[in-house]
């Protein structure tokens, strides 16, 4: 009887974790699909991806990407590659923490955990681009192009809605504590290594994630400085600053609020 009860509790925890993970990932990616074509600014991660796409596929004279590029298959390919790079950094941070613990405990258990972290991150490297492609069934290139050419006020509201969905999805996703993916795990592993608080670590890493895109844009010789300026104005502005400086605090606030609303994630998952 006691064994069966423990098994039921275990399955209950696993079911809740998977449910939170799927809901969180869905909201996170649909928010991403909504704000990408607004040209009101993009996530720091997406700006670096857009910089690669600018060099690879070119841009319009107004400094924007074609929506079949910004919301298309090539975007998801570059996203998967960038996630893989972030995953390597995340594993590096986790390895430092594991080595520090090993020096104290002489227990290799922490190194074994690294393989599970690697596999779970790899799942998201493959799954998130697939989810984004799935959203193209209703957020089609035609709809994305219509959003892109809408009035600025409308685009701002769409961006704001996508931003909040993205943040809410990430907050729920973090509560699942499984398959966190490179974007989330790099922060948690950096926290363990540096002993920083979540908000400070998130802002610092988000800024670091943006830097490669800025460098790529500045050093490329195939795009004129006039187009580079327009590209910066379209994709690094209010929206990007919101993601760098407000996304982490908002995700933290939403996570705390979800607990206070009686969902009791921490109690269920412990």
Coordinates of C-alpha atoms in Angstrom, one line a residue:
X1 CA 0.0 0.0 0.0
X2 CA 2.8 2.4 1.0
X3 CA 4.7 1.6 -2.2
X4 CA 1.7 2.2 -4.4
X5 CA 1.0 5.5 -2.6
X6 CA 4.6 6.6 -3.3
X7 CA 4.2 5.6 -7.0
X8 CA 1.0 7.6 -7.3
X9 CA 2.6 10.7 -5.7
X10 CA 5.6 10.3 -8.1
X11 CA 3.4 10.1 -11.2
X12 CA 1.4 13.0 -9.9
X13 CA 4.5 15.1 -9.7
X14 CA 5.7 14.0 -13.1
X15 CA 2.4 14.7 -14.7
X16 CA 2.3 18.2 -13.2
X17 CA 5.8 18.9 -14.4
X18 CA 5.1 17.8 -17.9
X19 CA 1.8 19.8 -18.0
X20 CA 3.6 23.0 -16.8
X21 CA 6.4 22.4 -19.3
X22 CA 4.1 22.0 -22.3
X23 CA 1.9 25.0 -21.4
X24 CA 4.9 27.1 -20.7
X25 CA 6.7 26.2 -23.9
X26 CA 3.5 26.8 -25.9
X27 CA 2.9 30.3 -24.5
X28 CA 6.6 31.1 -24.7
X29 CA 6.8 30.2 -28.4
X30 CA 3.5 31.7 -29.5
X31 CA 4.5 35.0 -27.8
X32 CA 7.7 34.8 -29.8
X33 CA 5.8 34.2 -33.1
X34 CA 3.5 37.2 -32.4
X35 CA 6.2 39.9 -31.6
X36 CA 8.8 38.9 -34.3
X37 CA 7.1 40.6 -37.3
X38 CA 6.2 43.8 -35.4
X39 CA 9.7 45.5 -36.0
X40 CA 9.2 47.3 -32.6
X41 CA 12.3 45.6 -31.3
X42 CA 13.0 42.0 -30.8
X43 CA 14.4 39.7 -28.0
X44 CA 18.1 40.0 -27.6
X45 CA 18.4 36.4 -28.7
X46 CA 16.5 37.1 -31.9
X47 CA 18.5 40.2 -32.7
X48 CA 21.6 38.1 -32.9
X49 CA 19.7 35.6 -35.1
X50 CA 18.4 38.5 -37.3
X51 CA 21.9 39.8 -37.7
X52 CA 23.0 36.4 -39.1
X53 CA 19.9 36.4 -41.4
X54 CA 20.7 40.0 -42.5
X55 CA 24.1 38.9 -43.7
X56 CA 22.8 35.6 -45.1
X57 CA 19.6 36.7 -46.8
X58 CA 19.8 40.5 -47.0
X59 CA 17.3 43.2 -46.0
X60 CA 14.8 45.6 -47.5
X61 CA 15.7 49.3 -48.1
X62 CA 13.7 50.1 -45.0
X63 CA 16.1 48.0 -42.9
X64 CA 13.7 45.1 -42.2
X65 CA 13.9 41.4 -43.0
X66 CA 11.4 39.7 -45.3
X67 CA 8.7 38.0 -43.1
X68 CA 9.4 34.7 -44.8
X69 CA 12.9 35.0 -43.4
X70 CA 12.2 36.5 -40.0
X71 CA 9.3 34.0 -39.4
X72 CA 10.4 31.2 -41.7
X73 CA 12.4 28.0 -41.7
X74 CA 15.8 29.7 -42.0
X75 CA 15.1 31.6 -38.8
X76 CA 14.4 28.4 -36.9
X77 CA 17.6 26.8 -38.3
X78 CA 19.7 29.6 -37.0
X79 CA 17.8 29.6 -33.7
X80 CA 18.6 25.9 -33.3
X81 CA 22.3 26.6 -34.0
X82 CA 22.4 29.5 -31.5
X83 CA 20.7 27.4 -28.9
X84 CA 23.3 24.7 -29.4
X85 CA 26.1 27.3 -28.7
X86 CA 24.2 28.5 -25.6
X87 CA 23.9 24.9 -24.5
X88 CA 27.7 24.5 -24.6
X89 CA 28.1 27.6 -22.4
X90 CA 25.4 26.3 -20.0
X91 CA 27.2 22.9 -19.7
X92 CA 30.5 24.8 -19.1
X93 CA 29.0 26.7 -16.2
X94 CA 27.4 23.5 -14.8
X95 CA 30.7 21.7 -15.1
X96 CA 32.5 24.4 -13.0
X97 CA 29.8 24.0 -10.3
X98 CA 30.0 20.2 -10.4
X99 CA 33.8 20.3 -10.1
X100 CA 33.6 22.6 -7.1
X101 CA 31.2 20.2 -5.3
X102 CA 33.4 17.3 -6.3
X103 CA 36.4 18.9 -4.6
X104 CA 34.4 19.0 -1.4
X105 CA 32.5 15.7 -1.5
X106 CA 34.6 13.6 -3.8
X107 CA 31.3 12.3 -5.2
X108 CA 31.0 12.0 -9.0
X109 CA 27.2 12.1 -8.9
X110 CA 27.2 15.8 -10.0
X111 CA 29.1 14.9 -13.2
X112 CA 26.5 12.2 -13.9
X113 CA 23.8 14.8 -13.6
X114 CA 25.5 16.9 -16.4
X115 CA 24.6 14.2 -18.9
X116 CA 20.9 14.6 -18.1
X117 CA 21.1 18.4 -18.3
X118 CA 22.8 18.0 -21.7
X119 CA 20.1 15.7 -23.0
X120 CA 17.3 17.9 -21.7
X121 CA 18.8 21.0 -23.3
X122 CA 19.3 19.1 -26.5
X123 CA 15.5 18.3 -26.6
X124 CA 14.7 22.0 -26.5
X125 CA 17.3 22.7 -29.2
X126 CA 15.2 20.5 -31.5
X127 CA 11.7 21.0 -30.0
X128 CA 11.5 24.8 -29.8
X129 CA 12.2 25.5 -33.5
X130 CA 9.6 22.7 -34.3
X131 CA 7.0 24.5 -32.0
X132 CA 7.7 27.8 -33.8
X133 CA 7.1 26.2 -37.1
X134 CA 3.9 24.7 -35.8
X135 CA 2.6 28.3 -35.0
X136 CA 3.1 29.2 -38.7
X137 CA -0.1 27.2 -39.3
X138 CA -2.1 30.2 -37.9
X139 CA 0.5 33.0 -37.8
X140 CA 1.2 32.6 -41.5
X141 CA 3.8 34.6 -43.5
X142 CA 0.8 36.5 -44.9
X143 CA -0.4 37.4 -41.4
X144 CA 3.1 38.3 -40.3
X145 CA 3.5 40.6 -43.3
X146 CA 0.2 42.2 -42.4
X147 CA 1.4 42.8 -38.8
X148 CA 4.6 44.2 -40.1
X149 CA 2.8 46.8 -42.3
X150 CA 0.3 47.8 -39.7
X151 CA 0.1 51.1 -37.9
X152 CA 2.9 51.6 -35.3
X153 CA 0.4 51.7 -32.4
X154 CA -1.1 48.4 -33.5
X155 CA 2.3 46.8 -33.8
X156 CA 3.2 48.1 -30.3
X157 CA 0.1 46.5 -28.8
X158 CA 0.9 43.2 -30.6
X159 CA 4.5 43.4 -29.4
X160 CA 3.3 44.0 -25.8
X161 CA 0.9 41.1 -25.9
X162 CA 3.6 38.8 -27.4
X163 CA 6.1 40.0 -24.8
X164 CA 3.7 39.2 -21.9
X165 CA 2.8 35.8 -23.3
X166 CA 6.5 35.1 -23.7
X167 CA 7.2 36.1 -20.1
X168 CA 4.3 34.2 -18.7
X169 CA 5.2 31.1 -20.7
X170 CA 8.8 31.3 -19.3
X171 CA 7.6 31.7 -15.8
X172 CA 5.4 28.6 -16.0
X173 CA 8.1 26.7 -17.8
X174 CA 10.6 27.5 -15.0
X175 CA 8.1 26.1 -12.5
X176 CA 8.2 22.8 -14.2
X177 CA 12.0 22.5 -13.6
X178 CA 12.4 20.1 -16.5
X179 CA 13.6 20.5 -20.1
X180 CA 14.5 24.1 -19.3
X181 CA 16.4 24.5 -22.5
X182 CA 19.6 26.5 -23.2
X183 CA 18.0 29.9 -22.6
X184 CA 16.8 29.0 -19.1
X185 CA 19.5 26.5 -18.1
X186 CA 22.3 28.9 -18.9
X187 CA 20.9 31.3 -16.3
X188 CA 20.3 28.7 -13.6
X189 CA 23.8 27.2 -14.2
X190 CA 25.4 30.6 -14.2
X191 CA 23.6 31.4 -10.9
X192 CA 25.0 28.2 -9.3
X193 CA 28.5 29.0 -10.5
X194 CA 28.6 32.8 -9.7
X195 CA 26.2 32.8 -6.7
X196 CA 24.3 35.7 -8.3
X197 CA 20.6 36.4 -7.8
X198 CA 18.3 35.4 -10.7
X199 CA 17.4 38.9 -11.8
X200 CA 21.1 40.0 -11.9
X201 CA 22.2 36.9 -13.7
X202 CA 19.4 37.1 -16.2
X203 CA 20.1 40.7 -17.1
X204 CA 23.8 40.1 -17.4
X205 CA 23.4 37.1 -19.7
X206 CA 20.7 38.7 -21.8
X207 CA 23.1 41.6 -22.5
X208 CA 25.9 39.1 -23.4
X209 CA 23.5 37.2 -25.7
X210 CA 22.9 40.5 -27.6
X211 CA 26.5 41.4 -28.1
X212 CA 27.3 38.9 -30.9
X213 CA 24.5 40.4 -33.0
X214 CA 25.8 43.9 -32.5
X215 CA 29.3 42.8 -33.5
X216 CA 28.1 40.9 -36.6
X217 CA 26.1 43.9 -37.7
X218 CA 28.9 46.3 -37.3
X219 CA 31.7 44.3 -38.9
X220 CA 29.8 43.0 -42.0
X221 CA 30.9 44.7 -45.2
X222 CA 28.1 43.5 -47.4
X223 CA 25.5 45.9 -45.9
X224 CA 25.8 49.7 -46.2
X225 CA 26.0 51.8 -43.0
X226 CA 22.7 53.5 -44.0
X227 CA 20.9 50.1 -44.0
X228 CA 22.7 49.0 -40.8
X229 CA 21.4 52.2 -39.1
X230 CA 17.8 51.4 -40.2
X231 CA 18.3 47.8 -39.1
X232 CA 19.4 48.9 -35.6
X233 CA 16.4 51.3 -35.4
X234 CA 13.9 48.6 -36.4
X235 CA 15.2 45.8 -34.1
X236 CA 17.1 47.4 -31.2
X237 CA 14.8 49.9 -29.6
X238 CA 12.2 50.0 -26.8
X239 CA 11.2 46.3 -27.3
X240 CA 14.8 45.0 -27.1
X241 CA 15.5 47.1 -24.0
X242 CA 12.4 45.7 -22.4
X243 CA 13.6 42.2 -23.0
X244 CA 17.1 42.9 -21.6
X245 CA 16.2 44.9 -18.5
X246 CA 12.5 44.0 -17.8
X247 CA 12.1 40.4 -19.0
X248 CA 14.0 38.8 -16.0
X249 CA 12.3 40.9 -13.3
X250 CA 8.8 40.3 -14.9
X251 CA 9.3 36.6 -15.2
X252 CA 10.4 36.5 -11.5
X253 CA 7.4 38.6 -10.5
X254 CA 5.0 36.4 -12.5
X255 CA 6.5 33.3 -11.0
X256 CA 6.0 34.7 -7.5
X257 CA 2.4 35.9 -8.4
X258 CA 1.5 32.4 -9.6
X259 CA 2.5 30.9 -6.3
X260 CA 0.5 33.6 -4.4
X261 CA -2.6 33.0 -6.5
X262 CA -2.9 29.6 -4.9
X263 CA -1.3 27.4 -7.6
X264 CA 1.3 26.3 -5.1
X265 CA 3.7 25.0 -7.7
X266 CA 6.6 24.7 -5.2
X267 CA 4.5 22.6 -2.8
X268 CA 3.3 20.3 -5.5
X269 CA 6.7 19.8 -7.1
X270 CA 8.8 19.3 -3.9

